[in-house]
Short mmCIF file of C-alpha atoms and ligand atoms in Angstrom, two decimals:
data_model
loop_
_atom_site.label_atom_id
_atom_site.label_comp_id
_atom_site.label_asym_id
_atom_site.label_seq_id
_atom_site.Cartn_x
_atom_site.Cartn_y
_atom_site.Cartn_z
CA MET A 15 25.65 -1.10 32.83
CA SER A 16 24.92 -4.56 31.72
CA LYS A 17 25.68 -5.84 28.23
CA LYS A 18 24.64 -5.89 24.94
CA ARG A 19 22.90 -9.07 24.12
CA ILE A 20 23.76 -10.21 20.31
CA VAL A 21 23.31 -13.66 18.68
CA VAL A 22 25.55 -14.72 15.72
CA THR A 23 24.32 -17.35 13.86
CA GLY A 24 26.99 -19.53 11.74
CA ALA A 25 29.38 -18.80 14.72
CA GLY A 26 30.74 -22.42 14.47
CA GLY A 27 31.98 -21.67 10.74
CA PHE A 28 34.88 -19.34 10.33
CA VAL A 29 34.04 -15.50 9.60
CA GLY A 30 31.16 -16.32 12.95
CA HIS A 31 33.94 -18.00 15.27
CA HIS A 32 36.21 -15.08 14.31
CA LEU A 33 33.47 -12.36 14.59
CA SER A 34 32.16 -13.84 18.33
CA LYS A 35 35.61 -13.46 19.46
CA TYR A 36 36.15 -10.34 17.61
CA LEU A 37 31.95 -9.06 19.63
CA VAL A 38 32.99 -11.01 23.05
CA SER A 39 36.96 -8.72 23.15
CA GLN A 40 34.40 -6.10 22.29
CA GLY A 41 32.45 -6.18 26.09
CA TYR A 42 29.03 -8.14 23.98
CA TRP A 43 27.09 -10.88 25.45
CA VAL A 44 27.28 -12.96 22.69
CA ARG A 45 25.27 -16.46 21.88
CA GLY A 46 26.73 -18.43 19.33
CA VAL A 47 24.22 -20.77 16.94
CA ASP A 48 25.19 -23.49 14.41
CA LEU A 49 24.72 -27.31 13.62
CA LYS A 50 27.82 -27.51 14.45
CA ARG A 51 30.81 -26.06 16.93
CA PRO A 52 34.22 -23.76 15.90
CA GLN A 53 36.11 -26.81 13.94
CA PHE A 54 40.13 -25.78 15.12
CA SER A 55 40.00 -23.73 18.73
CA LYS A 56 37.77 -23.16 21.02
CA THR A 57 34.61 -20.47 21.19
CA ALA A 58 34.12 -17.46 22.44
CA CYS A 59 30.29 -17.80 22.98
CA HIS A 60 28.79 -17.04 26.28
CA GLU A 61 26.03 -19.63 25.23
CA PHE A 62 26.65 -21.77 22.08
CA LYS A 63 23.59 -23.54 20.72
CA ILE A 64 23.55 -26.37 17.73
CA LEU A 65 20.31 -26.02 16.41
CA ASP A 66 19.17 -26.33 12.21
CA LEU A 67 18.03 -22.96 11.13
CA ARG A 68 16.45 -24.49 8.14
CA GLU A 69 13.50 -24.72 10.80
CA LYS A 70 11.75 -21.32 11.94
CA LYS A 71 11.09 -22.69 15.89
CA ASN A 72 14.98 -23.21 15.58
CA CYS A 73 15.22 -19.28 14.63
CA LEU A 74 13.10 -18.19 17.15
CA LYS A 75 14.76 -20.16 19.59
CA ALA A 76 18.80 -18.81 18.75
CA THR A 77 17.28 -14.40 18.43
CA LYS A 78 14.96 -15.48 21.29
CA ASP A 79 16.27 -11.78 24.06
CA MET A 80 18.61 -10.91 21.47
CA GLU A 81 19.54 -7.38 20.84
CA GLU A 82 21.19 -7.69 17.80
CA VAL A 83 21.62 -10.70 14.85
CA TYR A 84 24.20 -11.66 13.24
CA ALA A 85 23.30 -13.40 10.34
CA LEU A 86 26.32 -15.32 8.92
CA ALA A 87 25.35 -19.01 8.90
CA ALA A 88 24.91 -19.80 4.92
CA ASP A 89 25.27 -23.42 2.99
CA MET A 90 28.33 -22.75 1.17
CA GLY A 91 32.13 -23.94 0.17
CA GLY A 92 34.36 -22.72 -2.12
CA MET A 93 34.08 -22.32 -6.41
CA GLY A 94 33.71 -26.08 -6.26
CA PHE A 95 31.18 -26.07 -4.26
CA ILE A 96 28.48 -22.89 -5.27
CA ASP A 97 29.19 -24.49 -8.45
CA SER A 98 27.60 -28.04 -8.19
CA ASN A 99 25.10 -27.72 -5.42
CA HIS A 100 22.67 -25.10 -7.12
CA ALA A 101 19.86 -26.21 -5.56
CA THR A 102 20.29 -27.49 -2.66
CA ILE A 103 22.09 -24.25 -1.77
CA LEU A 104 19.32 -22.34 -2.91
CA TYR A 105 17.12 -24.08 -1.02
CA ASN A 106 19.08 -24.49 2.29
CA ASN A 107 20.32 -20.57 2.61
CA SER A 108 16.40 -19.43 1.61
CA LEU A 109 14.98 -20.91 4.72
CA ILE A 110 18.07 -19.84 6.99
CA ASN A 111 17.56 -16.42 5.57
CA LEU A 112 13.27 -16.33 5.46
CA PHE A 113 13.01 -17.78 9.18
CA THR A 114 15.67 -15.97 10.67
CA ILE A 115 14.36 -12.41 9.79
CA GLU A 116 11.19 -12.89 10.58
CA ALA A 117 12.04 -15.04 13.30
CA ALA A 118 13.90 -11.97 14.69
CA ARG A 119 11.22 -9.63 13.49
CA LEU A 120 8.92 -12.06 16.42
CA ASN A 121 11.55 -11.67 18.86
CA HIS A 122 11.38 -7.55 18.65
CA CYS A 123 15.07 -8.07 17.84
CA ARG A 124 16.29 -4.36 16.86
CA ARG A 125 18.93 -5.02 14.42
CA LEU A 126 20.11 -7.62 11.84
CA PHE A 127 23.32 -7.81 9.91
CA TYR A 128 23.10 -10.20 6.79
CA THR A 129 25.99 -11.46 5.06
CA SER A 130 25.65 -11.25 1.63
CA SER A 131 28.59 -11.58 -1.33
CA ALA A 132 30.37 -9.99 -4.09
CA CYS A 133 28.66 -13.00 -5.55
CA ILE A 134 25.39 -10.76 -6.22
CA TYR A 135 26.88 -8.74 -9.23
CA PRO A 136 26.22 -10.10 -12.69
CA LYS A 137 28.65 -11.94 -14.50
CA TYR A 138 28.70 -9.17 -17.55
CA LYS A 139 30.74 -6.53 -15.14
CA GLN A 140 33.85 -9.53 -14.81
CA THR A 141 34.15 -10.72 -18.32
CA SER A 142 37.88 -9.90 -17.98
CA THR A 143 41.29 -10.32 -15.92
CA GLN A 144 41.96 -6.07 -15.70
CA VAL A 145 38.09 -5.53 -14.60
CA THR A 146 36.37 -2.18 -13.31
CA PRO A 147 36.19 -2.32 -9.43
CA LEU A 148 32.78 -3.38 -9.12
CA LYS A 149 30.21 -0.74 -7.16
CA GLU A 150 27.22 -1.19 -4.67
CA GLU A 151 24.92 0.21 -8.19
CA ASP A 152 26.31 -2.38 -10.34
CA ALA A 153 23.85 -4.85 -8.68
CA TYR A 154 21.31 -4.15 -11.35
CA PRO A 155 20.40 -5.37 -13.70
CA ALA A 156 20.75 -8.35 -11.95
CA ASP A 157 22.51 -11.30 -13.08
CA PRO A 158 24.40 -12.98 -11.17
CA GLN A 159 26.28 -16.17 -11.23
CA GLY A 160 24.76 -19.22 -9.91
CA ALA A 161 21.98 -19.52 -6.83
CA TYR A 162 24.66 -18.82 -4.07
CA GLY A 163 24.10 -15.17 -5.54
CA TRP A 164 20.25 -15.18 -6.34
CA GLU A 165 19.74 -16.57 -3.12
CA LYS A 166 21.77 -13.82 -1.65
CA LEU A 167 20.27 -11.03 -3.37
CA ILE A 168 16.57 -12.12 -2.65
CA THR A 169 17.60 -11.50 1.38
CA GLU A 170 19.18 -8.28 0.53
CA ARG A 171 15.59 -7.20 -0.45
CA MET A 172 14.39 -8.91 1.75
CA CYS A 173 16.58 -7.10 4.68
CA LEU A 174 15.10 -3.63 3.41
CA HIS A 175 11.48 -4.18 2.70
CA TYR A 176 11.57 -5.52 6.47
CA ARG A 177 13.50 -2.38 7.20
CA GLU A 178 10.54 -0.48 4.85
CA GLU A 179 7.71 -2.73 6.63
CA TYR A 180 8.59 -3.70 9.65
CA GLY A 181 10.92 -0.87 11.15
CA LEU A 182 13.68 -3.65 11.23
CA GLU A 183 16.93 -1.64 11.30
CA THR A 184 18.72 -4.10 9.04
CA ARG A 185 22.36 -3.82 7.34
CA ILE A 186 23.57 -5.53 4.26
CA VAL A 187 27.20 -6.17 3.69
CA ARG A 188 28.87 -7.10 0.31
CA PHE A 189 32.49 -9.91 1.26
CA HIS A 190 35.45 -10.20 -1.75
CA ASN A 191 36.75 -13.22 -1.06
CA ILE A 192 36.69 -13.00 3.01
CA TYR A 193 40.62 -15.52 4.30
CA GLY A 194 42.67 -16.43 7.00
CA PRO A 195 43.49 -19.10 9.72
CA GLU A 196 40.63 -21.41 11.06
CA GLY A 197 39.10 -21.38 7.87
CA ALA A 198 38.31 -24.59 5.72
CA TRP A 199 41.04 -25.70 4.44
CA LYS A 200 40.42 -29.43 3.03
CA GLY A 201 37.31 -31.47 2.25
CA GLY A 202 35.90 -30.04 -0.28
CA ARG A 203 34.94 -27.05 0.91
CA GLU A 204 37.61 -25.07 0.74
CA LYS A 205 38.02 -21.39 -0.47
CA ALA A 206 41.34 -20.42 -3.78
CA PRO A 207 43.91 -18.85 -1.17
CA ALA A 208 42.96 -21.82 2.01
CA ALA A 209 43.06 -24.70 -1.46
CA LEU A 210 46.60 -23.08 -2.50
CA CYS A 211 48.13 -22.74 0.38
CA ARG A 212 47.02 -27.19 1.30
CA LYS A 213 48.59 -28.06 -2.40
CA ILE A 214 51.59 -25.81 -1.89
CA ALA A 215 51.97 -26.49 1.87
CA LEU A 216 51.91 -30.63 0.69
CA ALA A 217 54.59 -29.74 -1.50
CA LYS A 218 56.93 -28.32 0.63
CA PHE A 219 56.46 -31.88 2.07
CA SER A 220 56.65 -34.35 -0.86
CA GLY A 221 59.34 -32.65 -2.08
CA LYS A 222 57.43 -32.95 -4.87
CA PRO A 223 57.22 -28.15 -5.81
CA GLU A 224 54.12 -28.93 -8.51
CA ILE A 225 50.32 -28.07 -7.26
CA GLU A 226 47.68 -28.23 -10.25
CA ILE A 227 45.64 -24.99 -10.78
CA TRP A 228 41.98 -24.49 -12.02
CA GLY A 229 42.45 -23.32 -15.64
CA ASP A 230 44.90 -21.11 -16.45
CA GLY A 231 45.54 -19.05 -13.32
CA GLU A 232 45.02 -15.72 -15.07
CA GLN A 233 41.94 -15.11 -13.43
CA THR A 234 41.72 -11.74 -11.02
CA ARG A 235 39.40 -11.27 -7.73
CA SER A 236 40.54 -9.29 -4.72
CA PHE A 237 40.56 -10.77 -0.45
CA CYS A 238 40.64 -9.03 2.61
CA PHE A 239 41.93 -10.93 5.67
CA ILE A 240 39.59 -12.11 8.41
CA ASP A 241 40.80 -9.76 11.31
CA ASP A 242 39.69 -6.88 8.43
CA CYS A 243 36.44 -8.44 8.10
CA VAL A 244 35.60 -8.62 11.88
CA VAL A 245 36.25 -5.11 11.78
CA GLY A 246 34.44 -3.68 8.83
CA ILE A 247 31.43 -6.13 10.09
CA HIS A 248 31.29 -4.47 13.53
CA LYS A 249 32.37 -0.85 12.21
CA LEU A 250 28.66 -0.68 9.83
CA MET A 251 26.35 -2.57 11.79
CA ARG A 252 27.06 0.71 14.44
CA SER A 253 27.25 2.76 11.59
CA GLU A 254 23.27 4.51 9.59
CA HIS A 255 24.25 3.34 7.18
CA ARG A 256 21.44 1.32 5.95
CA ASP A 257 22.32 -0.23 1.75
CA PRO A 258 24.02 -2.69 1.13
CA LEU A 259 28.30 -1.84 1.10
CA ASN A 260 31.30 -3.89 -0.04
CA LEU A 261 33.88 -5.53 2.63
CA GLY A 262 37.16 -5.81 0.65
CA HIS A 263 40.47 -5.50 -0.14
CA ASP A 264 40.62 -3.41 -3.74
CA GLN A 265 44.06 -5.02 -4.03
CA LEU A 266 44.00 -7.24 -7.61
CA VAL A 267 45.77 -10.36 -7.94
CA SER A 268 45.65 -13.55 -10.41
CA ILE A 269 45.74 -16.93 -8.92
CA ASN A 270 48.88 -17.03 -10.75
CA GLN A 271 50.73 -14.02 -8.69
CA ILE A 272 48.55 -15.37 -4.84
CA VAL A 273 50.23 -19.03 -5.70
CA ASP A 274 53.66 -17.11 -5.98
CA ILE A 275 53.05 -15.18 -3.20
CA ILE A 276 52.71 -18.17 -0.53
CA ALA A 277 55.33 -19.95 -2.02
CA SER A 278 57.41 -17.10 -1.53
CA ALA A 279 55.96 -17.84 2.12
CA ALA A 280 56.80 -21.88 2.20
CA GLY A 281 59.95 -21.19 0.77
CA ILE A 282 60.13 -22.90 -2.03
CA ALA A 283 59.66 -22.59 -5.43
CA VAL A 284 56.55 -24.15 -6.89
CA LYS A 285 55.64 -25.43 -11.06
CA LYS A 286 51.87 -24.55 -12.31
CA LYS A 287 50.03 -27.45 -13.98
CA TYR A 288 47.20 -26.04 -15.24
CA ILE A 289 44.17 -28.61 -15.83
CA GLU A 290 40.23 -28.24 -16.24
CA GLY A 291 38.10 -26.67 -12.89
CA PRO A 292 35.45 -24.04 -11.50
CA GLN A 293 37.16 -20.77 -12.17
CA GLY A 294 33.87 -18.51 -11.14
CA VAL A 295 33.91 -15.21 -13.32
CA ARG A 296 37.18 -13.88 -15.24
CA GLY A 297 37.71 -10.82 -13.01
CA ARG A 298 36.60 -9.41 -9.61
CA ASN A 299 38.09 -6.12 -8.20
CA SER A 300 35.87 -4.39 -4.65
CA ASP A 301 35.39 -1.30 -5.46
CA ASN A 302 36.46 0.90 -2.01
CA THR A 303 35.10 4.23 -2.42
CA ARG A 304 31.41 3.89 -0.18
CA LEU A 305 33.35 1.88 2.20
CA ARG A 306 35.65 4.40 3.02
CA GLU A 307 32.86 7.32 2.85
CA VAL A 308 30.92 5.29 5.34
CA LEU A 309 33.02 3.54 7.85
CA GLY A 310 36.44 6.30 7.36
CA TRP A 311 37.91 3.38 7.49
CA ALA A 312 38.83 0.41 4.71
CA PRO A 313 41.14 -2.99 5.30
CA GLN A 314 44.74 -2.54 6.41
CA ILE A 315 46.28 -5.37 6.01
CA SER A 316 48.90 -6.58 2.51
CA LEU A 317 47.83 -9.76 1.11
CA GLU A 318 51.32 -10.56 1.73
CA GLU A 319 51.15 -10.26 5.62
CA GLY A 320 47.44 -12.21 5.18
CA LEU A 321 49.02 -15.05 3.08
CA ARG A 322 51.41 -15.04 5.24
CA ARG A 323 49.81 -15.41 8.14
CA THR A 324 47.75 -17.82 6.62
CA TYR A 325 49.82 -20.19 5.15
CA HIS A 326 52.02 -21.18 8.13
CA TRP A 327 48.26 -22.33 10.17
CA VAL A 328 48.02 -24.35 7.28
CA GLU A 329 50.99 -25.48 7.05
CA GLU A 330 50.93 -26.75 10.64
CA ARG A 331 47.55 -28.47 9.57
CA VAL A 332 49.44 -30.19 6.91
CA ARG A 333 52.22 -31.18 8.70
CA GLN A 334 50.42 -32.59 12.08
CA GLU A 335 48.87 -35.12 9.17
CA ILE A 336 51.52 -36.04 7.40
CA PRO A 337 53.45 -39.21 8.66
CA ARG A 338 56.63 -38.14 9.55
CA ASP A 339 58.43 -41.28 6.79
CA ARG A 340 55.97 -39.35 4.43
CA ARG A 341 58.13 -36.20 4.06
CA GLY A 342 59.95 -35.32 1.47
P1 NAD B 421 31.33 -21.30 6.59
O1 NAD B 421 30.54 -22.36 6.03
O2 NAD B 421 32.32 -21.08 7.07
O3 NAD B 421 30.20 -20.76 8.32
C1 NAD B 421 29.21 -21.27 7.93
C2 NAD B 421 28.75 -21.69 8.33
O4 NAD B 421 27.06 -21.50 8.73
C3 NAD B 421 28.70 -22.97 8.88
O5 NAD B 421 29.75 -23.64 10.49
C4 NAD B 421 28.06 -23.91 8.72
O6 NAD B 421 27.15 -25.22 10.17
C5 NAD B 421 26.61 -23.01 9.37
N1 NAD B 421 25.45 -23.14 8.95
C6 NAD B 421 24.59 -24.02 7.41
N2 NAD B 421 23.60 -24.87 6.93
C7 NAD B 421 22.93 -24.46 9.08
C8 NAD B 421 22.04 -24.23 9.31
N3 NAD B 421 21.16 -24.98 8.25
N4 NAD B 421 21.22 -23.71 10.40
C9 NAD B 421 22.35 -23.87 11.16
N5 NAD B 421 24.38 -23.29 10.97
C10 NAD B 421 24.23 -23.43 9.43
O7 NAD B 421 31.09 -20.15 5.95
P2 NAD B 421 31.79 -18.57 6.19
O8 NAD B 421 32.89 -17.67 5.54
O9 NAD B 421 31.89 -18.52 7.89
O10 NAD B 421 30.79 -18.04 5.68
C11 NAD B 421 29.66 -17.19 6.52
C12 NAD B 421 29.23 -15.68 5.83
O11 NAD B 421 29.79 -14.80 4.76
C13 NAD B 421 27.61 -16.62 4.56
O12 NAD B 421 26.63 -16.33 5.00
C14 NAD B 421 28.88 -17.19 3.14
O13 NAD B 421 27.76 -17.02 2.51
C15 NAD B 421 29.31 -15.37 3.71
N6 NAD B 421 30.35 -14.79 2.91
C16 NAD B 421 31.34 -15.03 3.19
C17 NAD B 421 32.14 -15.26 2.27
C18 NAD B 421 33.82 -15.78 2.26
O14 NAD B 421 34.89 -15.44 1.26
N7 NAD B 421 33.99 -16.23 3.09
C19 NAD B 421 31.65 -14.57 1.01
C20 NAD B 421 30.95 -13.91 0.57
C21 NAD B 421 29.90 -14.36 1.86
#
């Protein structure tokens, strides 16, 4: 039997790289597409194309002869990046998604998987640290926090309408803070878990155990380890569920608690210094009721285990960058 041919866009990025590896292990023939190759290890893709997906002709090349599309490419980063690049994000991601979906239709791809985000949920549902977990139907009336969330919401609508009007089968996931090794860990695009791992590793090596935290550290979130994420993506793609679905952990933690878990993985005690910085909404958690119903599954890897693995990966990167004579 010939292998199913699929394309993963954003295959040079964090989730796309892990997903490509997982899909190859499941027996697919995988084409990866991105502006860049994966930064930390070799791609598992059978073919890798460097293409700018803000151009329609490139989206047509990316999806040509592919049965299925996993559309992950996006201009994105952590709260610092998302909070200060609204116009850029809206422009780049709208073009990428409009053209990817249209190209999938024109090339007669059968299925398209779209990675939306918990950032689509309205601000007014996320005002306290002890927030009620967000159900899929909480998305409306819409009031996402920024352009990143608005663009994701519009693309969700595109997916629904392309299915209704053209019969392109679409699957839509809403990620809640995916983290793990081989993600951005410095440079401004890293997200909270990786940034905190870096700060704690630096504190460990410098012998100055104080780290800076944006806000009071009481803001809450849930975090899902990458190995669970790729399993969930594949299960959803193979399911017949057509509406957007949360994919995240439902263990609510504060940033202060995350710091304590990482510090314990590092084997040090850290002092927290609170500074001004973008924090996003006050609290956010995933309601996984529908995820369990639809997939008969939910993320398995504990936060402690996921953060331990992530910390040790980041610590190794930091160790390689700090000259021996500057270590404490
Ligand atoms: P990432 O930044 O690591 O990967 C995105 C990739 O898209 C990058 O490699 C980037 O080079 C590529 N890209 C950007 N512009 C492009 C262009 N014009 N043409 C081709 N490729 C381009 O991000 P990620 O964490 O792997 O996220 C993957 C997807 O999941 C994104 O759509 C993101 O919005 C979504 N998502 C991620 C999270 C999370 O916690 N990681 C949460 C919610 C949603």
